[in-house]
């Protein structure tokens, strides 16, 4: 029998409450925070502006453009999210000293890498909850930055990582939970920066399809909101690991997935994405072994290192490209470059 009730869900679980978007101008009004914490303003100035690059497609198919997010200062799309979440936490903290702010954040890896830099620069205290498959290079980085880590056994899936952070914040009121799957600044940041940058780079070209892998869904939905404001007909497709698809019923599989993404199990759907289920054309899946192999294929064709979630997006983009006319345009995102451990395993 499929176990469809999450035994660790707290009452009124925020992860399962409806999401309502907040206009970016309001959600991201961080002027005061920037004045109090110039290091945050400096980081903001280095964020984004990443290249929207044409990448290999299939012969005779649609063209594919990918937003190259490793160009962000710490090296992934999560630099944007980390900035917005930290700024939001500092705004709520007001004019109290930053070292009195204690943040607990769960992460698939990249958010922790970016946040650890930001908390060091602003004087906040932070700890992280990560899955036990996190690469050694990330754990060493967090250690060097003085951020304690709780590792959650991978067999329980990413949902257990989220639940652990929720439990820490509930049991220890000194710690404030950074809830990337729920906080509207996540979507607003992608709408205001990632999405509007894509629009600017497109100029008068019309995108037919936007596709992105789903972690919290902040990227998929934030960019979709920006694109739809100008191109109401643009289609959207979500991508999640075959080992843990979006909205998967039953217990999380705990299998290795391509990074940064995945369903939660027990039928729980990411609130940002769930709010847009009706306008998303399809949810597609890619298994980790195939995504991992495609990292190597992309590198061999272009000399560029992309991570496994980028590779998953590339595979799905090519699949759609094959069914679309050469004049059509697909836009996707390449969140990061992958870990040194993955490249060592690929032998490249
Ligand atoms: C490495 C990595 N970080 C972040 C994301 C996007 O996350 P979110 O949906 O939370 O915006 C992805 C999604 O593909 C990812 O692969």
XYZ file of C-alpha atoms and ligand atoms in Angstrom:
364
model
C 0.000 0.000 0.000
C 1.253 3.488 -0.811
C 1.936 5.597 2.245
C 0.428 8.947 1.261
C 0.514 10.828 4.548
C 3.734 12.536 5.563
C 4.270 11.435 9.163
C 6.442 14.497 9.868
C 4.111 17.203 8.540
C 3.423 19.767 11.260
C -0.149 21.039 11.736
C -0.974 23.829 9.249
C 2.168 22.948 7.347
C 3.249 26.090 5.438
C 4.546 23.820 2.684
C 0.950 22.935 1.915
C -0.684 26.357 2.190
C -1.714 28.203 -0.996
C 0.822 30.573 -2.512
C -0.124 34.137 -3.412
C 2.414 36.144 -5.391
C 3.525 39.553 -4.091
C 4.438 42.244 -6.662
C 8.242 42.350 -6.961
C 8.450 46.086 -6.269
C 6.916 45.468 -2.845
C 8.477 42.081 -2.071
C 11.952 43.339 -2.965
C 11.848 46.777 -1.352
C 15.204 46.417 0.391
C 16.422 50.032 0.359
C 16.583 50.266 4.148
C 18.252 46.868 4.424
C 20.884 47.966 1.910
C 21.560 51.137 3.898
C 22.049 49.131 7.093
C 24.060 46.382 5.404
C 26.189 47.794 2.583
C 27.770 44.354 2.007
C 24.363 43.092 0.907
C 23.936 46.030 -1.471
C 27.384 45.296 -2.905
C 26.456 41.657 -3.469
C 23.189 42.701 -5.132
C 25.154 44.846 -7.568
C 27.127 41.791 -8.720
C 24.092 39.541 -9.178
C 22.517 38.528 -12.459
C 23.181 39.945 -15.892
C 24.021 36.373 -16.902
C 24.299 35.402 -20.564
C 21.318 34.061 -22.490
C 23.276 31.789 -24.804
C 22.183 29.780 -27.814
C 22.996 26.115 -27.161
C 23.004 23.070 -29.451
C 19.580 21.912 -30.552
C 18.519 19.116 -32.914
C 18.873 19.490 -36.702
C 15.826 21.204 -38.198
C 14.298 21.854 -34.785
C 13.534 24.911 -32.688
C 16.368 27.072 -31.381
C 17.287 26.764 -27.698
C 18.512 29.623 -25.511
C 19.824 28.933 -22.017
C 20.354 31.431 -19.201
C 23.849 30.648 -17.897
C 23.444 31.049 -14.167
C 26.897 29.912 -13.099
C 27.995 33.422 -14.044
C 26.512 34.655 -10.752
C 29.099 35.593 -8.097
C 29.043 32.360 -6.086
C 28.328 30.257 -9.156
C 24.654 29.343 -9.351
C 21.106 30.566 -9.786
C 20.672 30.241 -6.039
C 22.787 33.368 -5.527
C 19.670 35.309 -6.484
C 17.424 33.364 -4.107
C 19.932 33.547 -1.260
C 20.186 37.311 -1.620
C 16.401 37.782 -1.549
C 15.895 35.448 1.412
C 18.707 36.990 3.470
C 17.566 40.533 2.670
C 14.014 39.595 3.667
C 15.222 38.092 6.960
C 17.260 41.230 7.690
C 14.274 43.438 6.878
C 12.174 41.513 9.419
C 15.045 41.735 11.924
C 14.927 45.549 11.754
C 17.653 47.573 13.441
C 18.769 44.888 15.884
C 22.428 43.802 15.588
C 22.862 41.239 12.772
C 24.652 38.766 15.038
C 21.369 38.401 16.937
C 19.805 36.977 13.783
C 20.103 33.188 13.663
C 18.966 31.556 10.453
C 18.388 27.873 9.801
C 18.103 26.993 6.135
C 17.668 23.692 4.317
C 19.317 23.412 0.939
C 20.061 21.095 -1.946
C 23.540 22.678 -1.895
C 23.734 25.836 -3.967
C 21.569 27.953 -1.666
C 23.817 27.033 1.264
C 26.958 27.951 -0.698
C 25.569 31.392 -1.541
C 23.936 32.050 1.826
C 27.057 31.145 3.773
C 28.937 33.911 1.954
C 26.158 36.434 2.590
C 25.833 35.642 6.283
C 29.583 35.926 6.706
C 29.588 39.328 5.013
C 26.624 40.685 6.987
C 27.493 39.168 10.378
C 24.425 36.915 10.644
C 24.680 33.472 12.247
C 23.480 30.573 10.096
C 23.253 26.803 10.151
C 22.234 24.481 7.354
C 20.326 21.239 6.942
C 21.508 19.243 3.919
C 21.055 15.781 2.468
C 23.772 13.252 3.216
C 24.699 13.024 -0.484
C 26.074 16.606 -0.370
C 29.529 16.770 -1.969
C 32.595 17.006 0.260
C 33.576 20.270 -1.461
C 30.378 21.947 -0.189
C 30.748 20.610 3.357
C 34.331 21.884 3.468
C 33.206 25.312 2.265
C 30.493 25.588 4.929
C 32.947 24.444 7.564
C 35.462 27.085 6.458
C 32.738 29.714 6.759
C 31.855 28.593 10.292
C 28.349 27.340 9.462
C 27.268 24.168 11.289
C 25.561 21.500 9.188
C 22.972 18.853 10.039
C 23.074 16.006 7.525
C 19.850 14.128 6.882
C 20.182 10.528 5.627
C 19.548 10.507 1.901
C 17.187 7.524 2.132
C 14.487 9.875 3.412
C 14.545 12.222 0.430
C 14.677 16.007 0.355
C 11.377 16.374 2.194
C 13.025 15.082 5.372
C 15.671 17.797 4.975
C 12.930 20.427 4.889
C 11.101 18.857 7.836
C 14.305 18.773 9.892
C 14.824 22.506 9.419
C 11.164 23.142 10.285
C 11.577 21.086 13.455
C 14.733 22.896 14.520
C 12.991 26.264 14.120
C 9.912 25.019 15.994
C 11.914 23.536 18.865
C 14.515 26.292 19.176
C 12.821 29.698 18.849
C 16.217 31.455 18.610
C 16.474 30.060 15.092
C 14.454 31.566 12.251
C 13.583 29.248 9.384
C 14.499 30.370 5.887
C 11.618 28.806 3.967
C 12.573 29.058 0.313
C 9.573 26.980 -0.854
C 7.083 29.361 0.751
C 8.594 32.846 0.861
C 7.205 34.973 -2.013
C 10.480 36.910 -2.320
C 11.855 33.805 -4.047
C 9.358 34.081 -6.920
C 9.552 37.885 -6.932
C 13.338 37.794 -7.289
C 13.153 35.564 -10.357
C 10.315 37.580 -11.834
C 12.145 40.848 -11.301
C 15.680 39.757 -12.231
C 15.976 36.393 -14.057
C 12.733 36.869 -15.985
C 13.187 40.519 -16.889
C 16.793 39.884 -17.931
C 15.538 37.190 -20.305
C 12.974 39.608 -21.738
C 15.653 42.244 -22.255
C 17.964 39.732 -23.972
C 15.139 38.505 -26.228
C 14.404 41.992 -27.508
C 11.560 41.594 -29.975
C 11.972 37.813 -30.336
C 8.955 35.907 -29.005
C 9.649 32.797 -26.878
C 7.326 29.856 -27.580
C 8.289 27.717 -24.624
C 9.905 28.295 -21.241
C 11.132 25.210 -19.446
C 12.918 24.825 -16.149
C 13.702 22.262 -13.558
C 11.801 22.597 -10.280
C 13.421 22.819 -6.861
C 11.243 25.242 -4.946
C 9.753 26.283 -8.291
C 10.862 29.889 -7.721
C 12.748 29.970 -11.007
C 10.037 28.294 -13.105
C 7.214 30.449 -11.773
C 9.039 33.761 -11.314
C 10.350 33.723 -14.880
C 6.988 32.510 -16.193
C 5.266 35.494 -14.563
C 7.719 37.902 -16.205
C 7.459 36.265 -19.636
C 3.666 36.054 -19.560
C 3.395 39.746 -18.739
C 4.717 40.436 -22.251
C 3.939 37.164 -24.068
C 0.686 35.801 -22.600
C 0.802 32.701 -24.847
C 4.224 31.424 -23.863
C 3.991 27.793 -22.787
C 5.691 26.460 -19.676
C 7.069 23.025 -18.873
C 8.432 21.821 -15.534
C 11.239 19.277 -15.262
C 11.877 17.059 -12.253
C 13.983 13.950 -11.623
C 12.464 10.634 -12.692
C 13.501 9.334 -9.268
C 11.311 11.960 -7.551
C 8.858 13.565 -9.960
C 6.768 16.622 -9.183
C 3.816 15.672 -6.987
C 4.962 12.067 -6.585
C 2.671 10.067 -4.345
C 3.907 7.792 -1.590
C 7.102 7.972 0.363
C 10.106 9.826 -1.150
C 12.410 7.387 -2.941
C 15.663 8.719 -1.491
C 17.484 7.798 -4.715
C 20.129 10.124 -6.094
C 18.605 12.754 -8.379
C 20.072 15.472 -10.547
C 20.834 18.383 -8.254
C 18.629 21.122 -6.870
C 15.321 19.662 -7.978
C 12.604 17.155 -7.203
C 9.188 16.270 -5.915
C 8.610 15.826 -2.208
C 6.555 12.668 -2.002
C 3.165 12.110 -0.322
C 1.566 14.002 -3.214
C 2.889 17.317 -1.858
C 3.337 19.796 -4.696
C 5.614 22.836 -4.422
C 3.267 25.730 -3.523
C 4.626 28.105 -6.199
C 4.101 25.509 -8.917
C 0.818 24.181 -7.588
C -0.645 27.700 -7.882
C 0.149 27.567 -11.627
C -0.655 23.902 -12.352
C -3.426 24.949 -14.729
C -1.129 26.981 -16.966
C 1.807 24.561 -17.084
C 1.541 22.452 -20.248
C 3.495 19.449 -19.003
C 5.647 18.032 -16.250
C 8.582 16.068 -17.660
C 11.085 13.791 -15.957
C 14.739 12.936 -16.483
C 16.625 10.236 -14.580
C 19.938 11.035 -12.906
C 22.071 8.601 -14.947
C 20.817 10.158 -18.210
C 21.281 13.742 -16.959
C 24.771 12.897 -15.710
C 25.721 11.413 -19.079
C 24.356 14.521 -20.843
C 26.719 16.725 -18.791
C 29.533 14.941 -20.627
C 27.769 15.141 -24.011
C 27.216 18.877 -23.665
C 30.841 19.391 -22.617
C 32.117 17.362 -25.583
C 30.049 19.474 -28.004
C 30.663 22.912 -26.526
C 33.591 22.785 -24.091
C 31.236 24.216 -21.447
C 30.578 22.617 -18.068
C 26.932 22.450 -17.078
C 25.447 20.738 -14.030
C 23.115 17.760 -14.168
C 19.947 19.866 -13.732
C 21.079 22.031 -16.648
C 21.713 18.852 -18.600
C 18.198 17.622 -17.748
C 16.749 20.917 -19.006
C 18.849 20.640 -22.170
C 17.579 17.090 -22.863
C 13.939 18.097 -22.442
C 14.489 21.251 -24.519
C 15.938 19.158 -27.374
C 13.007 16.790 -27.147
C 10.572 19.675 -27.614
C 12.806 21.295 -30.246
C 12.531 18.160 -32.385
C 8.763 18.592 -32.492
C 8.769 22.358 -33.158
C 9.541 24.345 -36.304
C 13.019 25.840 -36.863
C 11.559 29.317 -36.391
C 10.391 28.501 -32.852
C 12.251 29.513 -29.726
C 12.718 27.604 -26.488
C 14.158 29.346 -23.436
C 15.591 27.397 -20.536
C 18.013 27.834 -17.666
C 21.334 26.254 -16.773
C 21.462 26.659 -12.955
C 25.100 25.701 -12.258
C 28.218 23.924 -13.516
C 28.000 20.762 -11.390
C 30.393 19.717 -8.641
C 34.111 18.918 -8.920
C 33.199 15.409 -7.756
C 30.851 14.929 -10.731
C 33.441 16.157 -13.232
C 36.069 13.870 -11.712
C 33.660 10.940 -12.106
C 32.970 11.951 -15.706
C 36.719 12.050 -16.316
C 36.628 15.480 -17.965
C 21.320 23.414 -8.946
C 19.977 24.022 -8.943
N 19.701 25.047 -8.185
C 18.470 25.625 -8.239
C 17.486 25.196 -9.076
C 16.165 25.884 -9.198
O 15.572 25.900 -8.043
P 14.226 26.602 -7.736
O 13.156 25.803 -8.390
O 14.204 26.491 -6.254
O 14.249 28.005 -8.208
C 17.731 24.158 -9.787
C 16.682 23.707 -10.628
O 16.945 23.167 -11.627
C 18.994 23.548 -9.735
O 19.261 22.542 -10.476
